[in-house]
PDB file of C-alpha atoms in Angstrom:
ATOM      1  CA  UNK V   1     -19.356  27.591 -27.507  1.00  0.00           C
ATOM      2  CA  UNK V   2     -20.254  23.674 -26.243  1.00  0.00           C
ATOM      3  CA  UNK V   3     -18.388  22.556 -23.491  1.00  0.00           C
ATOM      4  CA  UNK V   4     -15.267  20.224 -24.484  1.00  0.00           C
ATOM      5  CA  UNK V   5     -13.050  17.446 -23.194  1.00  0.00           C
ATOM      6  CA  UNK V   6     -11.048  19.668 -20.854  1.00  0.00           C
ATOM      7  CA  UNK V   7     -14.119  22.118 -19.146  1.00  0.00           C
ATOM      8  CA  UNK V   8     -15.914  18.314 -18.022  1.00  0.00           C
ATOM      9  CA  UNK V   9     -12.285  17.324 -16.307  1.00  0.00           C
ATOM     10  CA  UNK V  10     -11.985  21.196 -15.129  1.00  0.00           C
ATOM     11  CA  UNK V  11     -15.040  20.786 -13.315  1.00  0.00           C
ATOM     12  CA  UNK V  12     -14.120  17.748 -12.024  1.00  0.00           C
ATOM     13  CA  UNK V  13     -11.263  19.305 -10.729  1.00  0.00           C
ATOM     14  CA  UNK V  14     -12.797  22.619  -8.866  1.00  0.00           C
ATOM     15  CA  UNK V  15     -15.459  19.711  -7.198  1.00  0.00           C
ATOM     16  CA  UNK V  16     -12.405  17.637  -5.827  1.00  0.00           C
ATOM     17  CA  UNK V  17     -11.063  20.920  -4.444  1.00  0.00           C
ATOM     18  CA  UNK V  18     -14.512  22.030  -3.011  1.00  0.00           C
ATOM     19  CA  UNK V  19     -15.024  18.526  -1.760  1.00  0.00           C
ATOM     20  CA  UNK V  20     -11.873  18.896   0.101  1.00  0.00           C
ATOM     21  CA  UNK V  21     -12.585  22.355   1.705  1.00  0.00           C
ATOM     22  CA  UNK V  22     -15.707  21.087   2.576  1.00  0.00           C
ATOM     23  CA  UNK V  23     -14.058  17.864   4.260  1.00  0.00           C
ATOM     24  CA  UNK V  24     -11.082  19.568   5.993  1.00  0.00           C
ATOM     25  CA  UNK V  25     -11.841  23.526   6.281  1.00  0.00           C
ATOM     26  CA  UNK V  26      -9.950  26.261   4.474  1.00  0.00           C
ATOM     27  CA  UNK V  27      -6.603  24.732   5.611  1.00  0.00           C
ATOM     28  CA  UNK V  28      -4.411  24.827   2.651  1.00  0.00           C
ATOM     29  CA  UNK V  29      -2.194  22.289   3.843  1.00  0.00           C
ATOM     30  CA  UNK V  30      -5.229  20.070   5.091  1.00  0.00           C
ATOM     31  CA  UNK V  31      -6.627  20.787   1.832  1.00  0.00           C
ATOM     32  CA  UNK V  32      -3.525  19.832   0.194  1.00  0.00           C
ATOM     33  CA  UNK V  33      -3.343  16.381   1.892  1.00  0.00           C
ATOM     34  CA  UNK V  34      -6.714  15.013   1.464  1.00  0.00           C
ATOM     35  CA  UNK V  35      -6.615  15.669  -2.206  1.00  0.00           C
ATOM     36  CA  UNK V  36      -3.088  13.770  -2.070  1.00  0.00           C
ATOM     37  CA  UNK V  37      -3.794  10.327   0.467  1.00  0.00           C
ATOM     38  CA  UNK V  38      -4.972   8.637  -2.745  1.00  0.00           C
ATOM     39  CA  UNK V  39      -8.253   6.918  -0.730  1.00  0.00           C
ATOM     40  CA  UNK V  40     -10.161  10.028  -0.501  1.00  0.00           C
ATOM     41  CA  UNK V  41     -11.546  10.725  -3.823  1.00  0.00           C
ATOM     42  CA  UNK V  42     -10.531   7.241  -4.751  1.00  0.00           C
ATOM     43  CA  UNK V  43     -13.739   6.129  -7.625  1.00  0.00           C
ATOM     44  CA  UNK V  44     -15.263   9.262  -7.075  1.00  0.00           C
ATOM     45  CA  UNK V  45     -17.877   9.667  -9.227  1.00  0.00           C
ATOM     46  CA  UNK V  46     -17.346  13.040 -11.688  1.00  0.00           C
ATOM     47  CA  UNK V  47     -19.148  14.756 -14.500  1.00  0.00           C
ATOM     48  CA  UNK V  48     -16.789  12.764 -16.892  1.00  0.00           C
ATOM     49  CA  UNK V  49     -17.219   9.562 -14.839  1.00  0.00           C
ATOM     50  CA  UNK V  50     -15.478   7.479 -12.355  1.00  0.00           C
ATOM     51  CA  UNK V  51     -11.938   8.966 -11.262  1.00  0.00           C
ATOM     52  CA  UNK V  52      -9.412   5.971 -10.608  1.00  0.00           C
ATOM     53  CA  UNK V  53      -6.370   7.383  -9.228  1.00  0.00           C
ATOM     54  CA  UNK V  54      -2.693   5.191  -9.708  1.00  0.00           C
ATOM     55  CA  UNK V  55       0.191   5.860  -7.511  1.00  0.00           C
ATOM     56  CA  UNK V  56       1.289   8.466  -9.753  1.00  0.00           C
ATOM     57  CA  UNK V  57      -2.084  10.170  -9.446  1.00  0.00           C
ATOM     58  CA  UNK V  58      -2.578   9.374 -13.141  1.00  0.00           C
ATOM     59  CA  UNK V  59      -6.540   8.679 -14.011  1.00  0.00           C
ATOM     60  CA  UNK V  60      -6.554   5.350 -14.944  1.00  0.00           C
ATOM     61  CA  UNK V  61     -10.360   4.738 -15.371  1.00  0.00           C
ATOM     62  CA  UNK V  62     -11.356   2.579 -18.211  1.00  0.00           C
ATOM     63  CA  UNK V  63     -11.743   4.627 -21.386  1.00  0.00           C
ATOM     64  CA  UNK V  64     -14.658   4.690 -24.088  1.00  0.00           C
ATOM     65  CA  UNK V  65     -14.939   5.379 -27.363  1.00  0.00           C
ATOM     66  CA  UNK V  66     -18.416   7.172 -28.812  1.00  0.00           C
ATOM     67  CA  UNK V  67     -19.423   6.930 -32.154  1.00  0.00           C
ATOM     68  CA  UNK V  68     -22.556   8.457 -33.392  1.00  0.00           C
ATOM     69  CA  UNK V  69     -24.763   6.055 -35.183  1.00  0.00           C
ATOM     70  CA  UNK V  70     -28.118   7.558 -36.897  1.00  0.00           C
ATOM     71  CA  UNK V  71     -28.002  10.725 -35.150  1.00  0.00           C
ATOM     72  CA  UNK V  72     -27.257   8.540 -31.415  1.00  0.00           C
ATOM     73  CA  UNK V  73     -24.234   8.122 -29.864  1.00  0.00           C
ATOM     74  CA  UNK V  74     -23.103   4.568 -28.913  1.00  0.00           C
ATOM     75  CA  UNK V  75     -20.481   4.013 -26.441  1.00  0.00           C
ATOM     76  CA  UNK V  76     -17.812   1.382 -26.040  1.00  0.00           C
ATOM     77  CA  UNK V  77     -14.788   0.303 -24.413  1.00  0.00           C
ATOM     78  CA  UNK V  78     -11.802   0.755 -26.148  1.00  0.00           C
ATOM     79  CA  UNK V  79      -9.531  -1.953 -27.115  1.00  0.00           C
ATOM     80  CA  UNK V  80      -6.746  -3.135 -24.987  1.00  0.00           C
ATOM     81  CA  UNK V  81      -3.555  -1.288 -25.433  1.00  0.00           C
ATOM     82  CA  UNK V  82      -1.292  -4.336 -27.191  1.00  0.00           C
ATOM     83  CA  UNK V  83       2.483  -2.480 -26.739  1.00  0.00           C
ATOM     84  CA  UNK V  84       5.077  -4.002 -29.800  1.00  0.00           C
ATOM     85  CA  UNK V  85       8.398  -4.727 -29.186  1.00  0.00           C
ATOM     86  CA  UNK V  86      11.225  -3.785 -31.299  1.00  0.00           C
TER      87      UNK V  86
END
């Protein structure tokens, strides 16, 4: 079995949290507050790319879309969200 969408952001994850231990010691509550001050891990730089963190801790990083193209993928940004009103 190939890795998928949610092993890349679980290993994203279990890095934050080793980052963290690695900052602060095995303090859960130290632990527990440098993975939530928002300017730690702010653009850090994951297997699945840049992590972009909003005030809601939401990842807000740009997203791409792949398409595979003669046997290649080719990558691209996704177009802007345009939200209708009723």
């Amino acid at each position: 079995m190939d890795p998928d969408v949610f092993a890349v952001h679980a290993y994203d994850g279990m890095n934050l949290i080793i980052e963290s231990v690695k900052k602060v010691g095995l303090n859960r509550v130290l632990i527990r507050d440098v993975l939530t001050d928002l300017k730690t891990f702010q653009g850090y730089e994951g297997a699945s790319g840049k992590i972009i963190f909003d005030a809601s801790y939401n990842n807000i990083r740009p997203i791409y879309l792949a398409k595979i193209n003669k046997g290649k993928f080719e990558f691209s940004p996704a177009p802007p969200y345009k939200r209708e009103l009723q």
